[in-house]
Tab-separated table of N, CA and C in Angstrom:
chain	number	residue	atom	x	y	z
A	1	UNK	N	48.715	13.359	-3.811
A	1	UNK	CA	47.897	12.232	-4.171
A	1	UNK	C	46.830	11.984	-3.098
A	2	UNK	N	47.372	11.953	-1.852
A	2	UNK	CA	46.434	12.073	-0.776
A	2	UNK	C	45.117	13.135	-0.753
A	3	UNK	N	45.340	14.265	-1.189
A	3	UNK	CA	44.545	15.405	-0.973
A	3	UNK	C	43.347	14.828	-2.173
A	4	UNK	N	43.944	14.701	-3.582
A	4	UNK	CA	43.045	14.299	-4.601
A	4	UNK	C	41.954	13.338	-4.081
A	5	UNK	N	42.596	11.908	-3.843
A	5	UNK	CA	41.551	10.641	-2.665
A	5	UNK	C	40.823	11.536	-1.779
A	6	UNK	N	41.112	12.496	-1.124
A	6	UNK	CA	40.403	13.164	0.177
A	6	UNK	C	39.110	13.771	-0.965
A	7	UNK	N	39.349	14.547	-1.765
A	7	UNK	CA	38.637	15.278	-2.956
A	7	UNK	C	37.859	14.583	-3.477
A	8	UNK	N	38.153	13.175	-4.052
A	8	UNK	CA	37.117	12.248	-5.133
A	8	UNK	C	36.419	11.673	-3.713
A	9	UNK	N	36.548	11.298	-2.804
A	9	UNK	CA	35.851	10.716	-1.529
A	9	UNK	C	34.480	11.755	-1.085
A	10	UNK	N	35.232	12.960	-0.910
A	10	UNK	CA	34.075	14.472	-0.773
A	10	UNK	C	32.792	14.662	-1.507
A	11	UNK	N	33.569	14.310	-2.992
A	11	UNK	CA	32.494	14.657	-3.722
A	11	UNK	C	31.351	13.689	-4.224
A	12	UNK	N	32.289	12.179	-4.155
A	12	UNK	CA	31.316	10.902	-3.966
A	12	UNK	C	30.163	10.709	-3.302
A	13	UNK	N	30.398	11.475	-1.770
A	13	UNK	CA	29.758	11.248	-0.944
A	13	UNK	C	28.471	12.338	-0.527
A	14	UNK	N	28.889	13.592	-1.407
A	14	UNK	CA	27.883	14.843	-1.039
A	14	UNK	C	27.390	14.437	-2.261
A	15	UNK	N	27.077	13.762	-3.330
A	15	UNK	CA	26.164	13.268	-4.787
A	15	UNK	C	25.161	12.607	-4.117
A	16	UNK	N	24.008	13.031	-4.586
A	16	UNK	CA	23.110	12.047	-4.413
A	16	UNK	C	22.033	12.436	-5.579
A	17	UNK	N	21.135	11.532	-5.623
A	17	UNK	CA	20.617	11.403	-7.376
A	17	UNK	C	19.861	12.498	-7.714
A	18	UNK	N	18.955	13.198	-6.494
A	18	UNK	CA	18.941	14.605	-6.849
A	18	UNK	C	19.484	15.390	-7.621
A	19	UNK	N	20.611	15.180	-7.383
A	19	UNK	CA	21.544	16.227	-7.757
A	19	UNK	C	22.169	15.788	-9.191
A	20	UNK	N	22.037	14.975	-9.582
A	20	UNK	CA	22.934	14.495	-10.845
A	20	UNK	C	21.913	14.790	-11.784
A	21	UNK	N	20.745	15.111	-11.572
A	21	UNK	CA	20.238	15.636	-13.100
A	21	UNK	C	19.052	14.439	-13.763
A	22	UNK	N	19.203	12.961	-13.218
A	22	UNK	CA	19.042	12.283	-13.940
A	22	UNK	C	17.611	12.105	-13.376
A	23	UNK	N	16.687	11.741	-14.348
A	23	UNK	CA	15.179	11.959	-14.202
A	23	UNK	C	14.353	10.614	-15.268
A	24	UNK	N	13.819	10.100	-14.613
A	24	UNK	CA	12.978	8.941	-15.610
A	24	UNK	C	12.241	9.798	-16.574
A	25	UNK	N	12.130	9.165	-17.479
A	25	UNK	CA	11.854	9.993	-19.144
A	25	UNK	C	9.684	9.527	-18.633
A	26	UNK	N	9.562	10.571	-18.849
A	26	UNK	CA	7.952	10.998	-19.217
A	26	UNK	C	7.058	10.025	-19.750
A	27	UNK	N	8.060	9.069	-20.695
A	27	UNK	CA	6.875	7.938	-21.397
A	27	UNK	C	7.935	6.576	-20.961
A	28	UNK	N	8.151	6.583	-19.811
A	28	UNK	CA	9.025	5.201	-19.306
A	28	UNK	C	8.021	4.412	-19.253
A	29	UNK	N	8.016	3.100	-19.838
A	29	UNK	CA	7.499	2.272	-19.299
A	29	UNK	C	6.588	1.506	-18.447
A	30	UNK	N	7.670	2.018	-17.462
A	30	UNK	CA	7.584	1.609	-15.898
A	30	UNK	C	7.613	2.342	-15.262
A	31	UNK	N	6.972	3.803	-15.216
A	31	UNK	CA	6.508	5.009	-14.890
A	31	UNK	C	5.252	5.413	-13.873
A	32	UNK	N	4.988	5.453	-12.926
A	32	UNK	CA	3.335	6.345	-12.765
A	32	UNK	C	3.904	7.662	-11.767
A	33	UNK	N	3.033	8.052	-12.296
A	33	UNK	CA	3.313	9.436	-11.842
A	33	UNK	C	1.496	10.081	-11.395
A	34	UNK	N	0.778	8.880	-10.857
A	34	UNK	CA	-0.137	9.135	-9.860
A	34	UNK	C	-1.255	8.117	-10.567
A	35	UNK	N	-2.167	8.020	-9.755
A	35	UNK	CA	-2.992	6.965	-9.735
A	35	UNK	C	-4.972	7.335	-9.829
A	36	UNK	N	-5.243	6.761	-10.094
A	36	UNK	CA	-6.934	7.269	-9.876
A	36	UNK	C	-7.849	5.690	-9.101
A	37	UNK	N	-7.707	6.106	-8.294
A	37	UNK	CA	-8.690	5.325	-7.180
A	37	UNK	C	-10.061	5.240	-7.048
A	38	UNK	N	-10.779	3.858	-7.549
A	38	UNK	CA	-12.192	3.821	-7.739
A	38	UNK	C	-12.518	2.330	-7.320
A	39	UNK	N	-13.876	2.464	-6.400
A	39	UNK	CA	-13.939	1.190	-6.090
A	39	UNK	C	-15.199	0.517	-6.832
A	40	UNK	N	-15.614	1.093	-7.729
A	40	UNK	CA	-16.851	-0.336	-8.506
A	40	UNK	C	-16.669	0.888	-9.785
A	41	UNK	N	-17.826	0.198	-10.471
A	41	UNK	CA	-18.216	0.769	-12.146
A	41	UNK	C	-18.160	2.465	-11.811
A	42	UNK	N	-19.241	2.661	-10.948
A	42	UNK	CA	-19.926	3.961	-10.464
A	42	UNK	C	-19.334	5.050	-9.558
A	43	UNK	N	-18.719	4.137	-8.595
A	43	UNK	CA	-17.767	4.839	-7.627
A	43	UNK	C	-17.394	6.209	-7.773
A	44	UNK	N	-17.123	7.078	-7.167
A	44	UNK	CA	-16.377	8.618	-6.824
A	44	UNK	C	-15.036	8.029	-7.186
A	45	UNK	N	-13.989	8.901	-8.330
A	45	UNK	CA	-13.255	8.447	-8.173
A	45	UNK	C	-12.111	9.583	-7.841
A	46	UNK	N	-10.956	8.952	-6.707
A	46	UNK	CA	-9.610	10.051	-6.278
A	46	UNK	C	-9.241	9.977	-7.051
A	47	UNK	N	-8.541	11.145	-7.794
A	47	UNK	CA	-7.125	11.245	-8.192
A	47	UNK	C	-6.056	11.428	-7.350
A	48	UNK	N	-4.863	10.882	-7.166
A	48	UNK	CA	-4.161	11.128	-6.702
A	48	UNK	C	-2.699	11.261	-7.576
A	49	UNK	N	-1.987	12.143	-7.176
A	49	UNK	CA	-0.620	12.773	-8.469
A	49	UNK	C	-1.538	13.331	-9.611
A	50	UNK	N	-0.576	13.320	-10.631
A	50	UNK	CA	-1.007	13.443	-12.305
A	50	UNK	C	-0.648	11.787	-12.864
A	51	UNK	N	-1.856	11.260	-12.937
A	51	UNK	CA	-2.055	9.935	-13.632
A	51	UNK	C	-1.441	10.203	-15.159
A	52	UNK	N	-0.278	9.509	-15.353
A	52	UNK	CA	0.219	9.157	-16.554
A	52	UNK	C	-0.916	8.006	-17.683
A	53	UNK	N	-2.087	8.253	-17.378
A	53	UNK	CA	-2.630	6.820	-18.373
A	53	UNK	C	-3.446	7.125	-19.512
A	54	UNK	N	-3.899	6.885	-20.108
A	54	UNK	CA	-4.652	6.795	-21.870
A	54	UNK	C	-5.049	5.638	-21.688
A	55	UNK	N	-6.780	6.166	-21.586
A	55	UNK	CA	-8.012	5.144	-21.004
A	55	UNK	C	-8.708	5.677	-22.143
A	56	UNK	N	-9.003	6.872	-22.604
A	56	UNK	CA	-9.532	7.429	-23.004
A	56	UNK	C	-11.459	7.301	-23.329
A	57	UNK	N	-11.636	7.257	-22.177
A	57	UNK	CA	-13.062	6.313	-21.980
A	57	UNK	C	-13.405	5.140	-23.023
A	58	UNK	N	-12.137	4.707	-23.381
A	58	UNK	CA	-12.595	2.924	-23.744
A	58	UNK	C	-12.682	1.563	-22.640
A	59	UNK	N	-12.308	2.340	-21.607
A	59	UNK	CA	-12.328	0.751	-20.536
A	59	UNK	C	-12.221	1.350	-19.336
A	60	UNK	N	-12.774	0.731	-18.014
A	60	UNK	CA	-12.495	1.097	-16.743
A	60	UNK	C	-11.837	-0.199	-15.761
A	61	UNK	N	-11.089	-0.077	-15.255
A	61	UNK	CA	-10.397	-0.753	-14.449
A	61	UNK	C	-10.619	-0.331	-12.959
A	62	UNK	N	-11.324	-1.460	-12.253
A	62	UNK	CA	-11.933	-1.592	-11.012
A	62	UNK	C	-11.668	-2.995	-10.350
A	63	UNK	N	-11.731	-2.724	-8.973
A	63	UNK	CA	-11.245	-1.469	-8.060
A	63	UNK	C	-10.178	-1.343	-8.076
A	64	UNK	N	-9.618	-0.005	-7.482
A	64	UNK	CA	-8.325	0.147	-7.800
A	64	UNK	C	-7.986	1.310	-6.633
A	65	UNK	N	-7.246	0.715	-5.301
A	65	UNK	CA	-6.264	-0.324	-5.573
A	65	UNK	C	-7.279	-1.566	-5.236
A	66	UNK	N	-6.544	-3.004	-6.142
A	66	UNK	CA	-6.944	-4.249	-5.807
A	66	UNK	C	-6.103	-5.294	-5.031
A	67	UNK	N	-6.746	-6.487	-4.642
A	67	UNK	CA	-6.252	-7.158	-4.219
A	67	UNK	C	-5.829	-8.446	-4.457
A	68	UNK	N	-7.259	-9.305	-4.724
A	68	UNK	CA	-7.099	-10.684	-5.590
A	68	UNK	C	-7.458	-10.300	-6.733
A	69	UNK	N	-8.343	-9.454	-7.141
A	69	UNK	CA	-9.069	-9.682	-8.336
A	69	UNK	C	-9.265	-7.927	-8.891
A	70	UNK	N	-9.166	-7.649	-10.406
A	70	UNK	CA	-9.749	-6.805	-11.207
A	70	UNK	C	-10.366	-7.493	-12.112
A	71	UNK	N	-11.696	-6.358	-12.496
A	71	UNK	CA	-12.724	-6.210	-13.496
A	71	UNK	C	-12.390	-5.199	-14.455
A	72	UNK	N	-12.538	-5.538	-16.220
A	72	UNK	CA	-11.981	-4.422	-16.611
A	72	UNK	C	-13.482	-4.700	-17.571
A	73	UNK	N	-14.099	-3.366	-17.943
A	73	UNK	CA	-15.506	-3.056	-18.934
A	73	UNK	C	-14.832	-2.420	-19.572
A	74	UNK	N	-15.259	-2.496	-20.901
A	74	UNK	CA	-14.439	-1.661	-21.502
A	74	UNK	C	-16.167	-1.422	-23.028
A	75	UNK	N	-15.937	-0.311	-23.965
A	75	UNK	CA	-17.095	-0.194	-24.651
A	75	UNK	C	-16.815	-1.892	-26.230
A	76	UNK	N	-15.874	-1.904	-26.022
A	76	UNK	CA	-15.266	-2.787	-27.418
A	76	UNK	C	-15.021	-3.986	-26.693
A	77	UNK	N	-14.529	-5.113	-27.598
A	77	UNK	CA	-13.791	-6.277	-27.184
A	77	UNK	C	-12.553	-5.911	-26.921
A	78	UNK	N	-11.951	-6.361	-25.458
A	78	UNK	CA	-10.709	-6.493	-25.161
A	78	UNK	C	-9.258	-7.467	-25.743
A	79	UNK	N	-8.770	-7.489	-26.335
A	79	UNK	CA	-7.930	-8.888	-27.050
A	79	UNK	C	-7.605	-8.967	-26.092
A	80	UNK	N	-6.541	-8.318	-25.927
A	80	UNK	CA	-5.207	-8.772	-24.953
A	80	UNK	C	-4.861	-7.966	-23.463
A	81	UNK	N	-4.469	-8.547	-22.055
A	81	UNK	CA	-4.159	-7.208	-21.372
A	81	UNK	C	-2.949	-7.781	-20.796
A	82	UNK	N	-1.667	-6.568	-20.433
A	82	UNK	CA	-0.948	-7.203	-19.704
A	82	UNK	C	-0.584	-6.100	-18.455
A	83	UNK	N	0.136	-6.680	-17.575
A	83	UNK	CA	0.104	-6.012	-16.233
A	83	UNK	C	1.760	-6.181	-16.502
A	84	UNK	N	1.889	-4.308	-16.574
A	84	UNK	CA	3.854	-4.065	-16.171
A	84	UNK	C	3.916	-3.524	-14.913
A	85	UNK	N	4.802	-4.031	-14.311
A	85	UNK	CA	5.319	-3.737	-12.670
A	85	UNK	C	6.083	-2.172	-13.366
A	86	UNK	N	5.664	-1.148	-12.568
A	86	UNK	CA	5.814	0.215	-12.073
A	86	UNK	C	6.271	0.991	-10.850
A	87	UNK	N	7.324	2.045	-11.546
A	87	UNK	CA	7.497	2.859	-9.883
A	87	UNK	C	7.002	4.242	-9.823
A	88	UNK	N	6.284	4.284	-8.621
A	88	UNK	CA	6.018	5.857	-8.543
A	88	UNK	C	6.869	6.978	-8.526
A	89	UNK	N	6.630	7.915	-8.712
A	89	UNK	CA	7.314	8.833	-9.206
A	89	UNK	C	6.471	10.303	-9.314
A	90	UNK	N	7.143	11.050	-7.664
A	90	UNK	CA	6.344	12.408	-8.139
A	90	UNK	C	6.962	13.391	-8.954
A	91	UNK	N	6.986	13.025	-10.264
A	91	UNK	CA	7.665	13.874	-11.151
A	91	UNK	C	6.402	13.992	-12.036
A	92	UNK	N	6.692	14.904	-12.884
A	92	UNK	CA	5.788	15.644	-14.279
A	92	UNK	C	4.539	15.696	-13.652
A	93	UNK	N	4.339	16.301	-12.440
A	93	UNK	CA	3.153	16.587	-12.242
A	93	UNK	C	2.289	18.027	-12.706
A	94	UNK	N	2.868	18.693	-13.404
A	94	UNK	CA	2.220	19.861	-13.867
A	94	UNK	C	1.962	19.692	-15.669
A	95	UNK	N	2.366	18.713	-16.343
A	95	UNK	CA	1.962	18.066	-17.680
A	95	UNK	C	0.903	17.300	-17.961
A	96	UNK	N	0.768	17.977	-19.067
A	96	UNK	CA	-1.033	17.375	-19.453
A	96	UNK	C	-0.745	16.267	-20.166
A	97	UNK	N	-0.779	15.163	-19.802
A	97	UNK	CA	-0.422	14.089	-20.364
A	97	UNK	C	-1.864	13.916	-21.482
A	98	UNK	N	-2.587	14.757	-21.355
A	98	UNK	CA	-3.715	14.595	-22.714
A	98	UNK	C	-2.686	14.974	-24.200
A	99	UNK	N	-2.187	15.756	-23.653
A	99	UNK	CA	-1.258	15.940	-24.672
A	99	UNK	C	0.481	15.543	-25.503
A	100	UNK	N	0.555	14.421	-24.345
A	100	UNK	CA	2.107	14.161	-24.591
A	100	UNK	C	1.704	12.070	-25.312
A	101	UNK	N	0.732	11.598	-24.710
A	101	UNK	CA	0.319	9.896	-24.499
A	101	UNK	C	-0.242	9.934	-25.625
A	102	UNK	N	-0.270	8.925	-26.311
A	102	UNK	CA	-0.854	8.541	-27.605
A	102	UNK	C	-0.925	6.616	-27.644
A	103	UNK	N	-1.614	6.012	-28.508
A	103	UNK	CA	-2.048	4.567	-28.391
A	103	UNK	C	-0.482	4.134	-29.430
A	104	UNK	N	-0.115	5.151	-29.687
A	104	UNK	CA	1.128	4.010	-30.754
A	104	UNK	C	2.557	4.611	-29.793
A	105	UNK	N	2.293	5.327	-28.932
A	105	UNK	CA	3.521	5.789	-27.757
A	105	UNK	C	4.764	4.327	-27.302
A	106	UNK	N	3.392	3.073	-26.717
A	106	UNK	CA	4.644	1.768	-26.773
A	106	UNK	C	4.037	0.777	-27.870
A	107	UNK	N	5.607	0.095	-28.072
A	107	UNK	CA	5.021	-1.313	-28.999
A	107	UNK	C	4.970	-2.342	-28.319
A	108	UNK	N	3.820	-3.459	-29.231
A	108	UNK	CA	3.414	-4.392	-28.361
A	108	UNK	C	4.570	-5.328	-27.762
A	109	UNK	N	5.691	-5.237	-28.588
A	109	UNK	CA	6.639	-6.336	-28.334
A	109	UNK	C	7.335	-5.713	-27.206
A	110	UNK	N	7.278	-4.178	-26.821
A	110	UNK	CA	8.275	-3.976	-25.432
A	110	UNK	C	7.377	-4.277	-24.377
A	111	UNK	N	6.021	-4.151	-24.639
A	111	UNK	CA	5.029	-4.551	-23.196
A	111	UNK	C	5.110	-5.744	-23.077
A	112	UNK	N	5.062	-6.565	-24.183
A	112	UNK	CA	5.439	-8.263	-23.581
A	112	UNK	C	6.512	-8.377	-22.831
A	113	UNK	N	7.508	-7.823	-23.355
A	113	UNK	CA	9.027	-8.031	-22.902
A	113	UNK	C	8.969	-7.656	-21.222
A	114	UNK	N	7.982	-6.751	-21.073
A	114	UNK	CA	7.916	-5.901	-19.756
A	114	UNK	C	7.032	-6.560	-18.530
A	115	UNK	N	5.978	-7.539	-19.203
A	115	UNK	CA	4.845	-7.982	-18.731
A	115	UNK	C	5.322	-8.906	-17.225
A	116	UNK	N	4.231	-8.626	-16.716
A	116	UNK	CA	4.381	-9.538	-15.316
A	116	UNK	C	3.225	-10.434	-15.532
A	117	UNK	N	2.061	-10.183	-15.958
A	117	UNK	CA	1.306	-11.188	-16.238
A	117	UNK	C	0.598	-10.660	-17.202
A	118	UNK	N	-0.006	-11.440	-18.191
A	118	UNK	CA	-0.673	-11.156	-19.624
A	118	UNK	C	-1.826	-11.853	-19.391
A	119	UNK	N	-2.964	-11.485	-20.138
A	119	UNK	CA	-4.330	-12.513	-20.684
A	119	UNK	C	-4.111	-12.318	-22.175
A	120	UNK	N	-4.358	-13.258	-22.941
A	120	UNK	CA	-4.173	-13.070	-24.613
A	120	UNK	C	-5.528	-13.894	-25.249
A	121	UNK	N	-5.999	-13.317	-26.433
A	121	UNK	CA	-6.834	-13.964	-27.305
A	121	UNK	C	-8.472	-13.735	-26.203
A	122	UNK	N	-8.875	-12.487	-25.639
A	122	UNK	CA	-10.068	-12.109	-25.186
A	122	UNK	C	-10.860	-11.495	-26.209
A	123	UNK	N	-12.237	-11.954	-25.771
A	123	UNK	CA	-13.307	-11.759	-26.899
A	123	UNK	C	-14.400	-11.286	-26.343
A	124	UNK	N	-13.919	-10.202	-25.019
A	124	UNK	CA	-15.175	-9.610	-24.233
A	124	UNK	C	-14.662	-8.566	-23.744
A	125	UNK	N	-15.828	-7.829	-23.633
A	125	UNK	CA	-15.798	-6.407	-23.211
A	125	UNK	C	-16.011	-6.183	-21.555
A	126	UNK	N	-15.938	-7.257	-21.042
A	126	UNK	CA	-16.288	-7.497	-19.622
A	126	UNK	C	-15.268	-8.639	-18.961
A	127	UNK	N	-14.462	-8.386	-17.926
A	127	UNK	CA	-14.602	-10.212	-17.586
A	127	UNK	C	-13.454	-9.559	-16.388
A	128	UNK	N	-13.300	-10.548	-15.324
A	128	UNK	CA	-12.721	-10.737	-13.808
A	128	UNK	C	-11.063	-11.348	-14.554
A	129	UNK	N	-10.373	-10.516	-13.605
A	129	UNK	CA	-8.714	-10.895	-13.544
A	129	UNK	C	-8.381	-11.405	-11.936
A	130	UNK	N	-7.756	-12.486	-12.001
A	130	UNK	CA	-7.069	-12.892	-10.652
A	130	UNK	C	-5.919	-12.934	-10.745
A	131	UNK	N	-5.586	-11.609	-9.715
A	131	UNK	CA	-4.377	-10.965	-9.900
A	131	UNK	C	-3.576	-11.096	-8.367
A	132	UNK	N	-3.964	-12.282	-7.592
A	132	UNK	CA	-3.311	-12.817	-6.551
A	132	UNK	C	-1.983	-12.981	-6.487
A	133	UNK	N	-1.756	-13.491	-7.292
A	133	UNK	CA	-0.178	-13.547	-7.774
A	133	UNK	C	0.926	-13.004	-7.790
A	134	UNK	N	0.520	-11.492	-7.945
A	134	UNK	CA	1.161	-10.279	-8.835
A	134	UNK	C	1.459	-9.869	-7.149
A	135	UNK	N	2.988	-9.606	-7.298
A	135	UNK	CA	3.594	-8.901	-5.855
A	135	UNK	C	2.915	-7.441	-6.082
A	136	UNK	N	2.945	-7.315	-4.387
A	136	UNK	CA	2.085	-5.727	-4.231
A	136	UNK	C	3.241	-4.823	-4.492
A	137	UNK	N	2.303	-3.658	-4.990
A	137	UNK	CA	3.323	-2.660	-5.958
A	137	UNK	C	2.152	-1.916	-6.847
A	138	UNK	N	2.875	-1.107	-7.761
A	138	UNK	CA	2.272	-0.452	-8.974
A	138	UNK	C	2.437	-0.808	-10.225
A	139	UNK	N	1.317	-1.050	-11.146
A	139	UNK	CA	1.533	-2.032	-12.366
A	139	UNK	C	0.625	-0.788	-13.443
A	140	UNK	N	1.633	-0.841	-14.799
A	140	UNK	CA	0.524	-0.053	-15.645
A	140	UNK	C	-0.246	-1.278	-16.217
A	141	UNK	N	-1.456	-1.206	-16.424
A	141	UNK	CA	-2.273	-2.308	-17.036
A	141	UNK	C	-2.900	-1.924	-18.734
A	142	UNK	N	-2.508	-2.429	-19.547
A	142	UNK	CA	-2.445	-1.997	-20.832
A	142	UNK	C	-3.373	-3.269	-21.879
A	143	UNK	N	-4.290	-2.583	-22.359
A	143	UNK	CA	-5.177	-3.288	-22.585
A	143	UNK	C	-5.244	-3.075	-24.334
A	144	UNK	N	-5.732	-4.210	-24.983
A	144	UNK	CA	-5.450	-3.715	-26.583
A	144	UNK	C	-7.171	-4.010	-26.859
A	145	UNK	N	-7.850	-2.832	-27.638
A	145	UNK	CA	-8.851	-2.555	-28.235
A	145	UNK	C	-8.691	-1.822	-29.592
A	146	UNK	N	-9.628	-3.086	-30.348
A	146	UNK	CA	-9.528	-2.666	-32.280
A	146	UNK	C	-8.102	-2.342	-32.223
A	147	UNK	N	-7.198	-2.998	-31.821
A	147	UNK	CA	-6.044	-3.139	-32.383
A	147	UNK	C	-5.098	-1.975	-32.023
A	148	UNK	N	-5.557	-1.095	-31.206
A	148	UNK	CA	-4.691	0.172	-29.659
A	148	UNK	C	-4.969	-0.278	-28.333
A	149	UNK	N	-3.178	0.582	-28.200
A	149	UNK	CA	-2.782	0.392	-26.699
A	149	UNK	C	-3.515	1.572	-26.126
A	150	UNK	N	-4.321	0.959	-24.689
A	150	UNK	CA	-4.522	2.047	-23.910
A	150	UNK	C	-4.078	1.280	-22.818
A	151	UNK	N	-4.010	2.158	-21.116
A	151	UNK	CA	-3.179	1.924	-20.225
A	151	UNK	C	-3.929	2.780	-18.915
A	152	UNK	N	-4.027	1.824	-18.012
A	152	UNK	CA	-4.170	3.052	-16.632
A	152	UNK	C	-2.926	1.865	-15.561
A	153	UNK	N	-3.247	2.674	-14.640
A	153	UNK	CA	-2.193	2.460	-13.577
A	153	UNK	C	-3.081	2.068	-12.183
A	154	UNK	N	-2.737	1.135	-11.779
A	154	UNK	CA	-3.051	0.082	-10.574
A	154	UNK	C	-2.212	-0.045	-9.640
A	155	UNK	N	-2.771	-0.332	-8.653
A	155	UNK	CA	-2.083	-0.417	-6.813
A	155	UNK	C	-2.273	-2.065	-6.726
A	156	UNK	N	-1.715	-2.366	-6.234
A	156	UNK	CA	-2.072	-3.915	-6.178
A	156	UNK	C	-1.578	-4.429	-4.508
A	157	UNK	N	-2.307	-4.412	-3.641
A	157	UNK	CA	-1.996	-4.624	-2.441
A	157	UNK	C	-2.126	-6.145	-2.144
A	158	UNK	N	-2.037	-6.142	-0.703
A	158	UNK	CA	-1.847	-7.779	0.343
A	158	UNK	C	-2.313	-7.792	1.444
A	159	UNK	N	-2.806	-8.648	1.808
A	159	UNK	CA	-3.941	-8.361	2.924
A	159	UNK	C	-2.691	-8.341	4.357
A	160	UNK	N	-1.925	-7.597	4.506
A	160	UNK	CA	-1.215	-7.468	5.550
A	160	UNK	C	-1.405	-5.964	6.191
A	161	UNK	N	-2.065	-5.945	7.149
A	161	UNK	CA	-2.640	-4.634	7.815
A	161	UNK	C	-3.802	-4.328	7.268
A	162	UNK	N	-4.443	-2.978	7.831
A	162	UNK	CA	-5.808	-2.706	7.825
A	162	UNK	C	-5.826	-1.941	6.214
A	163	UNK	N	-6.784	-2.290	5.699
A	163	UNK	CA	-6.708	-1.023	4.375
A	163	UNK	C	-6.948	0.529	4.367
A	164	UNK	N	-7.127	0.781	5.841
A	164	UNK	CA	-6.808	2.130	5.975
A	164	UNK	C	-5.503	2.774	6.160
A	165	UNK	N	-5.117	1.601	6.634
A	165	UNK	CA	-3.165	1.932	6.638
A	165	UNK	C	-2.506	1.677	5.415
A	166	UNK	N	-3.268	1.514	4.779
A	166	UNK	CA	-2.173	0.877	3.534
A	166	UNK	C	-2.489	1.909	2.431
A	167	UNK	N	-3.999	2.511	2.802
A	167	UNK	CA	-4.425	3.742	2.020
A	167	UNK	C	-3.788	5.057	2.223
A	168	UNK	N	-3.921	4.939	3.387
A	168	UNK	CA	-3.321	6.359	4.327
A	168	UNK	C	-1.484	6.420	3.749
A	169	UNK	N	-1.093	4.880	3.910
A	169	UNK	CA	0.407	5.493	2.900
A	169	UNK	C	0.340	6.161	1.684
A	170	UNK	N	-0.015	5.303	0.710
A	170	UNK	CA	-0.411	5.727	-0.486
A	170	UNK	C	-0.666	7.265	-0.660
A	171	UNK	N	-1.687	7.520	0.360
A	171	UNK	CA	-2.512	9.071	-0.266
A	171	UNK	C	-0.991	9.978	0.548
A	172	UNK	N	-0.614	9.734	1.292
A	172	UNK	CA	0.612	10.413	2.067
A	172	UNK	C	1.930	10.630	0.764
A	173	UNK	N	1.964	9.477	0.268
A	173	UNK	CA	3.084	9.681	-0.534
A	173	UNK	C	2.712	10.801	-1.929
A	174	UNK	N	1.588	10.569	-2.495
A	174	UNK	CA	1.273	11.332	-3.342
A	174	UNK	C	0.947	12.584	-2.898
A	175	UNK	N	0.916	13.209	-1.813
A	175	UNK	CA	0.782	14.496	-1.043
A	175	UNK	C	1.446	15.580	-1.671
């Protein structure tokens, strides 16, 4: 009986999640699996990872990463947008997410359910978000146009340290 306890203790302890197989599913949610970094309309923009998002040149989300505030342009009226808290994840980086993401992929009722903060009932193709609020982290931001979901992925920082240090993590982790 002793030896068995010595055995289930061994193998408890050499597991770690690596190893068990288990992997966040491709269209989670609460997923990014890399980011695209742009600081105005015009800006150069980084990629960094393989960006999980479907923008599909209907809207741009700037700057990014932000701090108090995003601007989202988009070519249509925006209704609705909401901001889901996200974890990075360097996984599926060799998938063409042109080919896996689609606008009916989530429903609206699990992004509410998911939402950290929403705007509802917008009637512009332009307009400022104050996103002070929102703990720093990664948020997919999912925006509804003519009645589809599209989505990019946001950094949302805090003015604690220089923004070269806070960049320099970021681009380090996605390395």
């Amino acid at each position: 009986m002793k030896r068995l306890f010595i055995l289930i203790s061994i193998l408890a302890i050499s597991c770690n999640k690596d190893e068990t197989g288990v992997q966040t599913d491709k269209n989670s949610i609460n997923l990014v699996t890399g980011i695209n970094f742009r600081q105005d309309i015009d800006g150069t923009v980084l990629k960094l990872g393989n960006p999980n998002v479907l923008v599909n040149n209907k809207f741009l989300l700037y700057p990014n990463p932000a701090n108090e505030s995003v601007y989202i342009l988009a070519e249509e009226n925006v209704t609705d947008v909401w901001f889901v808290s996200a974890n990075p994840e360097k996984i599926y980086q060799e998938i063409n997410f042109n080919n896996v993401l689609s606008t009916n992929l989530y429903n609206e009722q699990s992004i509410i359910s998911n939402s950290n903060f929403s705007i509802s009932g917008q009637t512009s193709n332009s307009f400022k978000m104050n996103i002070g609020t929102l703990a720093k982290g990664y948020y997919k931001v999912f925006v509804k146009i003519g009645g589809k979901l599209y989505w990019d992925n946001l950094y949302k920082y805090e003015n604690q340290g220089s923004n070269e240090e806070q960049f320099s993590k970021i681009n380090d982790f996605w390395k």
